[in-house]
mmCIF file of C-alpha atoms and ligand atoms in Angstrom:
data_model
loop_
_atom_site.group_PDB
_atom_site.id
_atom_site.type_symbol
_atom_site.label_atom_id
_atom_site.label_comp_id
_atom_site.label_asym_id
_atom_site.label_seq_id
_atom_site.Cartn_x
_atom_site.Cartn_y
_atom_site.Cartn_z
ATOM 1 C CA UNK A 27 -15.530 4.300 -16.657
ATOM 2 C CA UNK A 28 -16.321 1.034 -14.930
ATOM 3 C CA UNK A 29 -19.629 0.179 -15.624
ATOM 4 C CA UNK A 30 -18.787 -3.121 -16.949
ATOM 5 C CA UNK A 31 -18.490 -4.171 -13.909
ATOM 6 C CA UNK A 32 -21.948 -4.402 -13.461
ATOM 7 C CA UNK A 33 -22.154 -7.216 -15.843
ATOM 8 C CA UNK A 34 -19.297 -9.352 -14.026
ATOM 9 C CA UNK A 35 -20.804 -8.347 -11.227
ATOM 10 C CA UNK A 36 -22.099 -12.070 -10.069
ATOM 11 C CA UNK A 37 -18.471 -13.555 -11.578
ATOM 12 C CA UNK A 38 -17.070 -11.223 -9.310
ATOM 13 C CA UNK A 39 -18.121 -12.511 -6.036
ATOM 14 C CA UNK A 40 -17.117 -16.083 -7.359
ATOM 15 C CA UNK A 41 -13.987 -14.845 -7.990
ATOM 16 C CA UNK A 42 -13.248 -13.223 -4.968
ATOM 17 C CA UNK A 43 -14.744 -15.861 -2.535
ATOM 18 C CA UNK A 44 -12.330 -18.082 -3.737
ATOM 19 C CA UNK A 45 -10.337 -17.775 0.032
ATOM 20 C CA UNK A 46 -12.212 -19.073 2.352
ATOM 21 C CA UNK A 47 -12.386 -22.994 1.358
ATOM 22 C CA UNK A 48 -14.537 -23.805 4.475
ATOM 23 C CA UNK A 49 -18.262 -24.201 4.416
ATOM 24 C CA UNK A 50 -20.212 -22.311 6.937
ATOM 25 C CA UNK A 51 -20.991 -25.332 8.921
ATOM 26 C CA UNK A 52 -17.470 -25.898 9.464
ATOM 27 C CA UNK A 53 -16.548 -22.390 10.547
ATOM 28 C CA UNK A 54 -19.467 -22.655 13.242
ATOM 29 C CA UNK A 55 -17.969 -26.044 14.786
ATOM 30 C CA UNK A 56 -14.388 -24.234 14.927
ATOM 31 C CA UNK A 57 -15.844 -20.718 16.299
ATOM 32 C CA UNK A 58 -15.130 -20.619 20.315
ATOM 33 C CA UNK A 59 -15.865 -17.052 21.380
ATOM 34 C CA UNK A 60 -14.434 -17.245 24.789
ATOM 35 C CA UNK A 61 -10.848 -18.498 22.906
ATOM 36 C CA UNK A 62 -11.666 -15.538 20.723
ATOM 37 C CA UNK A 63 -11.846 -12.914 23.407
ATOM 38 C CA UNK A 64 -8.851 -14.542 25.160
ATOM 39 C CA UNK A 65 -7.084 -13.767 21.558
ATOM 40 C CA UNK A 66 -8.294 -10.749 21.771
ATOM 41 C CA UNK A 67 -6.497 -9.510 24.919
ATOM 42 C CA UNK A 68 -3.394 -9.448 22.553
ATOM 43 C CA UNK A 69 -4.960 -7.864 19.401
ATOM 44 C CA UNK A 70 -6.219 -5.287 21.555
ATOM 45 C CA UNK A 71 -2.977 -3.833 22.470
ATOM 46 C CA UNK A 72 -2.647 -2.304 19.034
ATOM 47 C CA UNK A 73 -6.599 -2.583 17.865
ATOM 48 C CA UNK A 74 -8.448 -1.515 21.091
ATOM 49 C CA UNK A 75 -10.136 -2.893 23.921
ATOM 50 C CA UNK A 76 -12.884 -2.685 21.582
ATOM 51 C CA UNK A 77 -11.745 -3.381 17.852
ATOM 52 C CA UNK A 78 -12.112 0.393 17.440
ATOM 53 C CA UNK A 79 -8.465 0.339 16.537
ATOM 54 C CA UNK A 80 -6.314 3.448 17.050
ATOM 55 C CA UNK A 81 -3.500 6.181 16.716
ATOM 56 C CA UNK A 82 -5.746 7.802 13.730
ATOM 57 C CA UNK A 83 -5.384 5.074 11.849
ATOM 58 C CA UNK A 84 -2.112 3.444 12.025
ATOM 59 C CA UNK A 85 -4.336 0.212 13.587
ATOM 60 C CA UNK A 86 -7.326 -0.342 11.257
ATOM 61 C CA UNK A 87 -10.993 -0.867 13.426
ATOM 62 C CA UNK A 88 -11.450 -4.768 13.201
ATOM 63 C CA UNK A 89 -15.082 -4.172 15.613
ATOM 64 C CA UNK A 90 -17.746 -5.860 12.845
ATOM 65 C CA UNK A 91 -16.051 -6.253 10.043
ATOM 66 C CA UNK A 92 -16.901 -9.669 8.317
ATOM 67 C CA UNK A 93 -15.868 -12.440 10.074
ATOM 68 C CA UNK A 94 -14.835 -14.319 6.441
ATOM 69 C CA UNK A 95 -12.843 -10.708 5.655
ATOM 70 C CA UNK A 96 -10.583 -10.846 9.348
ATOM 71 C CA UNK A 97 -9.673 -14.903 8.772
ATOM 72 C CA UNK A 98 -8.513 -14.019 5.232
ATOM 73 C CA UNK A 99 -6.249 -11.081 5.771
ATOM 74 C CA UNK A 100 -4.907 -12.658 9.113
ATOM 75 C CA UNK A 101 -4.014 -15.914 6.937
ATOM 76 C CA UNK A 102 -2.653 -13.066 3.996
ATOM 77 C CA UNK A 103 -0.181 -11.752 6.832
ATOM 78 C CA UNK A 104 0.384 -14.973 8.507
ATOM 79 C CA UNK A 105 1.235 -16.402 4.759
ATOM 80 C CA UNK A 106 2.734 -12.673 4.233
ATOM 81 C CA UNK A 107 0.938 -12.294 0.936
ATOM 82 C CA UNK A 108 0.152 -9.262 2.992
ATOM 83 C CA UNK A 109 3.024 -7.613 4.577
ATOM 84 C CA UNK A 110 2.645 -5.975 7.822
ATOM 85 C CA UNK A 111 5.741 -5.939 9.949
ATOM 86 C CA UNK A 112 3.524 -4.807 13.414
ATOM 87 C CA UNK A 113 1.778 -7.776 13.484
ATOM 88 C CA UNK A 114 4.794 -10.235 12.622
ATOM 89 C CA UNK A 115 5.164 -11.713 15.919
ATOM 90 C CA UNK A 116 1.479 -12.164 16.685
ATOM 91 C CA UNK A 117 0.275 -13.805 13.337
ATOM 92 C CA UNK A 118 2.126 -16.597 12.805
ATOM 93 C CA UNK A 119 1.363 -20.588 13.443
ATOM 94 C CA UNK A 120 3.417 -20.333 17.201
ATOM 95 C CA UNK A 121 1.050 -17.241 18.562
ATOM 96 C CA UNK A 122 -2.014 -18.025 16.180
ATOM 97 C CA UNK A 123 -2.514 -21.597 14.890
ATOM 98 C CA UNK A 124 -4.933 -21.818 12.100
ATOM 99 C CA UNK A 125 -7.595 -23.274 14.229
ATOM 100 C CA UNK A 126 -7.871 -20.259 16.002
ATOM 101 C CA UNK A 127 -8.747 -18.197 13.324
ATOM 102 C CA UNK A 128 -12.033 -18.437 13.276
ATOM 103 C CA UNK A 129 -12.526 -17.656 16.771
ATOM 104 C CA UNK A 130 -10.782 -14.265 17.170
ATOM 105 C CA UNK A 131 -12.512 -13.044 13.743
ATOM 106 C CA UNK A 132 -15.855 -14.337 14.743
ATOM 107 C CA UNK A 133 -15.198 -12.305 18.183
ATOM 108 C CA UNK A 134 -14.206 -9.626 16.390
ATOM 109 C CA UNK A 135 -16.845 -9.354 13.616
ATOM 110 C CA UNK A 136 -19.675 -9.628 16.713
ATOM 111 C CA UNK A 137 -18.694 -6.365 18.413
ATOM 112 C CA UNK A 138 -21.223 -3.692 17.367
ATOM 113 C CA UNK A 139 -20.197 0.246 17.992
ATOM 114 C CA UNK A 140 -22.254 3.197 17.676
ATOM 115 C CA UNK A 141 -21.643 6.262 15.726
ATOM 116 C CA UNK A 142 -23.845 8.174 18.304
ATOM 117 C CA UNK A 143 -24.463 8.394 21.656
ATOM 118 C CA UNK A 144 -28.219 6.943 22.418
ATOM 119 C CA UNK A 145 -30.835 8.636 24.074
ATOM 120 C CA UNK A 146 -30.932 6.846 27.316
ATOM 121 C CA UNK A 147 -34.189 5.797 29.811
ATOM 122 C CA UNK A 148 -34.281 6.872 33.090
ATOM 123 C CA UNK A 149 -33.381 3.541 34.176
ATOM 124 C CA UNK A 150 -30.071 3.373 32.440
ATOM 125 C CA UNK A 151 -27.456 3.385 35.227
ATOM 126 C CA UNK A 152 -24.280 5.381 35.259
ATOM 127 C CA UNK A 153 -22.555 2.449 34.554
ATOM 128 C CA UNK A 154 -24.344 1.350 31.742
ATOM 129 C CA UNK A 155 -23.909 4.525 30.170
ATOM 130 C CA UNK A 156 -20.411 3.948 30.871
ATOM 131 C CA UNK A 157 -20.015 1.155 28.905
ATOM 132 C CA UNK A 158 -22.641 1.933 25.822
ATOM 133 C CA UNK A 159 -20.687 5.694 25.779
ATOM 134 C CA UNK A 160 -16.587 3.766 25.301
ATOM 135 C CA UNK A 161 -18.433 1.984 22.269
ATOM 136 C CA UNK A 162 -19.338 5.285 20.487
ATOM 137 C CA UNK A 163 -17.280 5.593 17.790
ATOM 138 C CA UNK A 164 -17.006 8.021 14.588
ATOM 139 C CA UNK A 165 -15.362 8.951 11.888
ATOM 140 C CA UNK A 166 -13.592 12.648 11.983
ATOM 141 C CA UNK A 167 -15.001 14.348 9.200
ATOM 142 C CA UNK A 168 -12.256 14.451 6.129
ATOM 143 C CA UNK A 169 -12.066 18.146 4.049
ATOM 144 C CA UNK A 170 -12.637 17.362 0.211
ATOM 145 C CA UNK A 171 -15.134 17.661 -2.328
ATOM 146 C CA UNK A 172 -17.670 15.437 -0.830
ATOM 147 C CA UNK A 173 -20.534 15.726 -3.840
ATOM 148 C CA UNK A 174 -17.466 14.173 -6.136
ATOM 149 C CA UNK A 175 -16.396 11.569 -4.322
ATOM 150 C CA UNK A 176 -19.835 10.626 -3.369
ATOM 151 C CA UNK A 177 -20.126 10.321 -7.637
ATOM 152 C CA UNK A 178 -16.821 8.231 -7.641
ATOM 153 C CA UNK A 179 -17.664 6.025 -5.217
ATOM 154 C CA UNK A 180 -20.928 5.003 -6.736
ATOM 155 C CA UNK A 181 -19.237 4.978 -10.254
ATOM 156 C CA UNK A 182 -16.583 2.588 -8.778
ATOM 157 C CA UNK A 183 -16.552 1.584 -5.534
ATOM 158 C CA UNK A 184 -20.072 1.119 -4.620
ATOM 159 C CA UNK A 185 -21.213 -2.067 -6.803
ATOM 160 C CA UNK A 186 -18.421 -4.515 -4.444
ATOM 161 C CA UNK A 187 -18.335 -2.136 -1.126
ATOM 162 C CA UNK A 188 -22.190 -1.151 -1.038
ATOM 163 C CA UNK A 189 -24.701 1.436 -0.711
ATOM 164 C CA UNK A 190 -23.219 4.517 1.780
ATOM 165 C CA UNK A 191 -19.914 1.974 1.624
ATOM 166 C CA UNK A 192 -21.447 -0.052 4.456
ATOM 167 C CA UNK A 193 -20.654 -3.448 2.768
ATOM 168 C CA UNK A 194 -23.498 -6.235 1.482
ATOM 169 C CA UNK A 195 -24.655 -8.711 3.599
ATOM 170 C CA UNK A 196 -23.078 -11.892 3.457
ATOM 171 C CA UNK A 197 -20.224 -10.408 1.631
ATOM 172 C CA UNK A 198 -16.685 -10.620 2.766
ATOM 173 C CA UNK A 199 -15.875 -7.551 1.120
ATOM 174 C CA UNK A 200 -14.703 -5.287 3.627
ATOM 175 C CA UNK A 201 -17.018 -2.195 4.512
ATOM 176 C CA UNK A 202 -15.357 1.569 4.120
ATOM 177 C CA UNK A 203 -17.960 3.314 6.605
ATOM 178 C CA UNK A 204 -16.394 3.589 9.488
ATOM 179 C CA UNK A 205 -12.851 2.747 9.346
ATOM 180 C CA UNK A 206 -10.225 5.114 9.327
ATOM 181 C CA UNK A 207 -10.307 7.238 6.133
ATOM 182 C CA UNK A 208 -6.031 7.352 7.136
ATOM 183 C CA UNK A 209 -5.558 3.783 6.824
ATOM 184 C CA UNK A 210 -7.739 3.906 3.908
ATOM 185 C CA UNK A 211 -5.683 6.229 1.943
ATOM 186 C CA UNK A 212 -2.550 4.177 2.838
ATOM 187 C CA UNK A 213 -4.779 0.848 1.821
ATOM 188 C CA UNK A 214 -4.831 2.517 -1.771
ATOM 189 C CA UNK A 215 -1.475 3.879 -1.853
ATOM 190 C CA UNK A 216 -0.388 0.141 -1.456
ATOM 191 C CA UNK A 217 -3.027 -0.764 -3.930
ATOM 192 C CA UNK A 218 -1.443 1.926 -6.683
ATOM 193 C CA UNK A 219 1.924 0.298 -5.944
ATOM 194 C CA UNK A 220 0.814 -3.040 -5.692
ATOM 195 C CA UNK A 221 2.465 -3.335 -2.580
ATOM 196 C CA UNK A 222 -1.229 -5.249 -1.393
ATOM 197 C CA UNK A 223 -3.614 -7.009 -3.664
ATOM 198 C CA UNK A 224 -7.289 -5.494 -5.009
ATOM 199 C CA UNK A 225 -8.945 -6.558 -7.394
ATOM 200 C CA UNK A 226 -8.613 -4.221 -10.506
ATOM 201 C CA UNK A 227 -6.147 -2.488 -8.973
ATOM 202 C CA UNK A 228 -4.586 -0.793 -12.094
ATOM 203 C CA UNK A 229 -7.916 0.727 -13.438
ATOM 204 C CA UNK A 230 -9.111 1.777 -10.203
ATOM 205 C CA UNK A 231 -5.861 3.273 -8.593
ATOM 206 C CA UNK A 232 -2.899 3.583 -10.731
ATOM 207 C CA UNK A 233 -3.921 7.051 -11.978
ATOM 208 C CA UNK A 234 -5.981 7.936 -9.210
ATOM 209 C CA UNK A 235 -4.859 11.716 -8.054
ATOM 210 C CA UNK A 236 -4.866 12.897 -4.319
ATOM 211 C CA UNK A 237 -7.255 15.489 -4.590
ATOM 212 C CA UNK A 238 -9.655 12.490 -5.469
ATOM 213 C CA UNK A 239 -8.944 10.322 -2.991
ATOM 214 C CA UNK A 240 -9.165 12.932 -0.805
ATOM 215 C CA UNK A 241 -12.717 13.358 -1.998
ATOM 216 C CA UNK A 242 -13.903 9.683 -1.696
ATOM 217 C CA UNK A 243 -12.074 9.912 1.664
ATOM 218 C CA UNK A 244 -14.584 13.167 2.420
ATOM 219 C CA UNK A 245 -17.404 11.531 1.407
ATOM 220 C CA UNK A 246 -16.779 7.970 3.041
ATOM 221 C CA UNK A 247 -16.719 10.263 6.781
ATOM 222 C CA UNK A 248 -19.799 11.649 6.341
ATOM 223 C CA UNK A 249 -21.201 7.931 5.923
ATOM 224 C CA UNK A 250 -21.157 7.186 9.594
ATOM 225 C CA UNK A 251 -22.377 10.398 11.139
HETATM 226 C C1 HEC B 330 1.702 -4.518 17.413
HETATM 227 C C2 HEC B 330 0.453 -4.005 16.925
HETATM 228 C C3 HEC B 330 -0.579 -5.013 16.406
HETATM 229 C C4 HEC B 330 -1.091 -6.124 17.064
HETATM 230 C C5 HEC B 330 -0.748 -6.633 18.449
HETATM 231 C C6 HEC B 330 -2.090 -6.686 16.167
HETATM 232 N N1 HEC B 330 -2.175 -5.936 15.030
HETATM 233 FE FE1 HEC B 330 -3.480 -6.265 13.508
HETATM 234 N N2 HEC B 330 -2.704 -4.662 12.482
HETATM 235 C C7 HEC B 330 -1.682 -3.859 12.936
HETATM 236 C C8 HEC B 330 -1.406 -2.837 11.941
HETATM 237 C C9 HEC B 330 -0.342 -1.749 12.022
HETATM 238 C C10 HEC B 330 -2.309 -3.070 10.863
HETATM 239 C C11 HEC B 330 -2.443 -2.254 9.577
HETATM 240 C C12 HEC B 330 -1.476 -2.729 8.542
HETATM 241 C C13 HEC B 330 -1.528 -1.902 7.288
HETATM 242 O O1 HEC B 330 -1.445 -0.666 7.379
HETATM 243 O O2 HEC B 330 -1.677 -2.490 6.210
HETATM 244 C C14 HEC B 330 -3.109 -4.228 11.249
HETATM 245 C C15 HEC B 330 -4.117 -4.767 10.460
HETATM 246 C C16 HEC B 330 -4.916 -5.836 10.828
HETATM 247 C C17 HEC B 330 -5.998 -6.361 10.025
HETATM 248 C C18 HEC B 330 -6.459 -5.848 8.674
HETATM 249 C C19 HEC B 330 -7.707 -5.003 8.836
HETATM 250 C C20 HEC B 330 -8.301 -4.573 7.528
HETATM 251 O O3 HEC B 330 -9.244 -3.785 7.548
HETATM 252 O O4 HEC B 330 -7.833 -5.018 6.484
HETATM 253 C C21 HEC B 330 -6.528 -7.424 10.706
HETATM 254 C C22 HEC B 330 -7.691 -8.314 10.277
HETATM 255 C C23 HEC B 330 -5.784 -7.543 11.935
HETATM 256 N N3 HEC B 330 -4.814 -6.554 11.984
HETATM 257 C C24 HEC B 330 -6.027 -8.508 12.901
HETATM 258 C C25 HEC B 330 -5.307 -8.634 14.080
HETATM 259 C C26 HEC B 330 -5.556 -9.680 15.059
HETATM 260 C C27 HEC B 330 -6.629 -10.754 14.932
HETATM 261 C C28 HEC B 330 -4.652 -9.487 16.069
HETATM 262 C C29 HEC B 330 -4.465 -10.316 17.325
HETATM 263 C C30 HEC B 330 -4.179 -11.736 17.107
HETATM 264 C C31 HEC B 330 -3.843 -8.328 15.708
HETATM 265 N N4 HEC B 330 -4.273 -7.834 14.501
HETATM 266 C C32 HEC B 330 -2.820 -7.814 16.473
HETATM 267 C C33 HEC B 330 -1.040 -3.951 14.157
HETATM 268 C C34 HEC B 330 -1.270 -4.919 15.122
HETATM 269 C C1 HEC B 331 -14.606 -5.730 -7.712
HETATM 270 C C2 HEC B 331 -15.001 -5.408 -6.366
HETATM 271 C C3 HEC B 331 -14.393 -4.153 -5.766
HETATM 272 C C4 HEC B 331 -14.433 -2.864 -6.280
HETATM 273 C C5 HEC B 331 -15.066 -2.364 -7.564
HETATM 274 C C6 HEC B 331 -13.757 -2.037 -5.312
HETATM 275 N N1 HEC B 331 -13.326 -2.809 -4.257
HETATM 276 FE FE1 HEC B 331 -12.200 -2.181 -2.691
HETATM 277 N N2 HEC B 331 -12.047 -4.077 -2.008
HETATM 278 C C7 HEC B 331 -12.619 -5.185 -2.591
HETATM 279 C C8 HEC B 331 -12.190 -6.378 -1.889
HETATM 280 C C9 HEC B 331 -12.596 -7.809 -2.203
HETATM 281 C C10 HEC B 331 -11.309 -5.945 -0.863
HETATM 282 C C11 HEC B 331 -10.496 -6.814 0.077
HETATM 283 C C12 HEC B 331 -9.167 -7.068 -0.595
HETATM 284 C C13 HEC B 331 -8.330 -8.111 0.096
HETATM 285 O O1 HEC B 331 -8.718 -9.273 0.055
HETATM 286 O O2 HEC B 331 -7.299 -7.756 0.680
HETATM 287 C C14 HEC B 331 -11.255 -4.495 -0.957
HETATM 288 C C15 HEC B 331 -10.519 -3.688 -0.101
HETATM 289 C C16 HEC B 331 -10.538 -2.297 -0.120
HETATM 290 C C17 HEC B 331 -9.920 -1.445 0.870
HETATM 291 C C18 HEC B 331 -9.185 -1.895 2.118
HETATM 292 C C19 HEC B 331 -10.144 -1.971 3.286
HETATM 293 C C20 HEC B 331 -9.497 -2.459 4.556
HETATM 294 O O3 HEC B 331 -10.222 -2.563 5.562
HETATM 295 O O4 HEC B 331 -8.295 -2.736 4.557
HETATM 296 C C21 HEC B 331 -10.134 -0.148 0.483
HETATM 297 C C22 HEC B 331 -9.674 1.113 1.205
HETATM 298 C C23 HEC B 331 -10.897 -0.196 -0.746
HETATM 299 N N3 HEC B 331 -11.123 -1.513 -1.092
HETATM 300 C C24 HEC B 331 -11.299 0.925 -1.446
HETATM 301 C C25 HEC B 331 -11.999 0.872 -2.650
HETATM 302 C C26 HEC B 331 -12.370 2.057 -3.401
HETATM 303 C C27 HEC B 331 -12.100 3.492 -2.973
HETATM 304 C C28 HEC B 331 -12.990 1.617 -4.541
HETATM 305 C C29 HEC B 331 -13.519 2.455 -5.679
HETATM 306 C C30 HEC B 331 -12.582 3.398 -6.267
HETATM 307 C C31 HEC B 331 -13.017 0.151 -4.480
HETATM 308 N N4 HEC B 331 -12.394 -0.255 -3.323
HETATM 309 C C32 HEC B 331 -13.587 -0.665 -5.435
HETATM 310 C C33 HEC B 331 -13.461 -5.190 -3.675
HETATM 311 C C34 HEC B 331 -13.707 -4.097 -4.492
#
């Protein structure tokens, strides 16, 4: 049903690029990753020491999601184009001037989990274990009909959110592997309602049934195992 997409497809990422008005040059003089992890410290009380975000989804992973993707939504709450009452006293010009954006979401983009534990050497120490074991991070497995959501996805999802829904390089469309197939479902409950902007929002989700969302949901957990 959406397969004209494909043809907008270059438009598309025109279009949606539009939000980030700063070259790449620019963001790299503003980007101080030691202010970012001091940011950090505060984000992590909801998101995790690690981005890995929390409470089965109520706080959304932020660990490696594109830097461009974290400025925009923070400036979408701070601007509350986005609503998000958690977040109210943190993202605003007081506790997060705009010049500090690009810190905290390069710091944030640059943290790399793993969906699996490693096999170790036998010269990893204890403690390094330690530390590579906290960043191990998966996706509980979602029940749902996992061969049709797979065919959704690809149908509809896959052209802007990429192959396995692990995103496109360079994109700041936001990757669906790996975040919290919870927060996902209330992502596109909001995006039915219009309650928070997608693109195409009213072919995509305004007569999209549980049982299917369910599915995609399904299929998305099995793309980080
Ligand atoms: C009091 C808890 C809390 C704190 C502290 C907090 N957040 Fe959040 N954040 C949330 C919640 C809840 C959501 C999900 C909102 C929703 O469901 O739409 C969220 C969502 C986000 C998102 C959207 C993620 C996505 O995938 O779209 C970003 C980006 C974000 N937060 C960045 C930050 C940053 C940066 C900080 C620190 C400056 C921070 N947050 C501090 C609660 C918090
Ligand atoms: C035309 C490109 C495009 C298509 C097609 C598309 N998306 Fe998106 N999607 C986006 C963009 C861009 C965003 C970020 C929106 C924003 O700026 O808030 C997004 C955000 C999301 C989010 C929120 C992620 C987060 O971390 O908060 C979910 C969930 C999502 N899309 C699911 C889907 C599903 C499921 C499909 C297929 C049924 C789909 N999208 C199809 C471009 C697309």
């Amino acid at each position: 049903m959406f397969k004209y997409l494909m043809f907008f497809g270059a438009f598309l990422f025109i279009s949606v690029g539009h939000a980030e008005d700063m070259t790449e040059e620019q963001m790299a003089a503003e980007i101080d990753l030691d202010l970012g992890e001091e940011i950090h410290e505060v984000c992590a009380g909801c998101h995790g020491e690690f981005g890995q975000g929390g409470k089965k989804g109520e706080y959304p992973r932020l660990a490696g999601l594109p830097a461009k993707y974290i400025m925009e939504q923070v400036k979408n709450f701070k601007s509350e184009k986005r609503k998000n009452m958690p977040m109210r006293p943190y993202a605003n010009d007081r506790e997060l001037p705009d010049e500090d954006i690009p810190s905290i979401a390069a710091y944030l983009s640059q943290i790399k989990l793993t969906s699996k534990m490693p096999e170790f050497d036998k010269n990893t120490t204890a403690y390094e274990k330690l530390l590579i074991a906290k960043k191990v991070f998966n996706i509980a497995r979602v029940d749902g009909d996992i061969e049709s959501g797979k065919e959704m996805y690809v149908d509809d999802c896959k052209l802007c959110h990429g192959k396995n829904g692990k995103g496109k390089k360079g994109s700041e469309t936001p990757p669906l592997s790996g975040q919290y197939t919870e927060y996902m479902t209330r992502q596109i409950q909001h995006f039915a309602t219009g309650e928070r902007w997608h693109e195409y929002a009213e072919d995509l989700f305004e007569d999209m049934e549980p049982e299917e969302i369910q599915a995609i949901m399904a299929y998305l957990s099995t793309t980080d195992d």
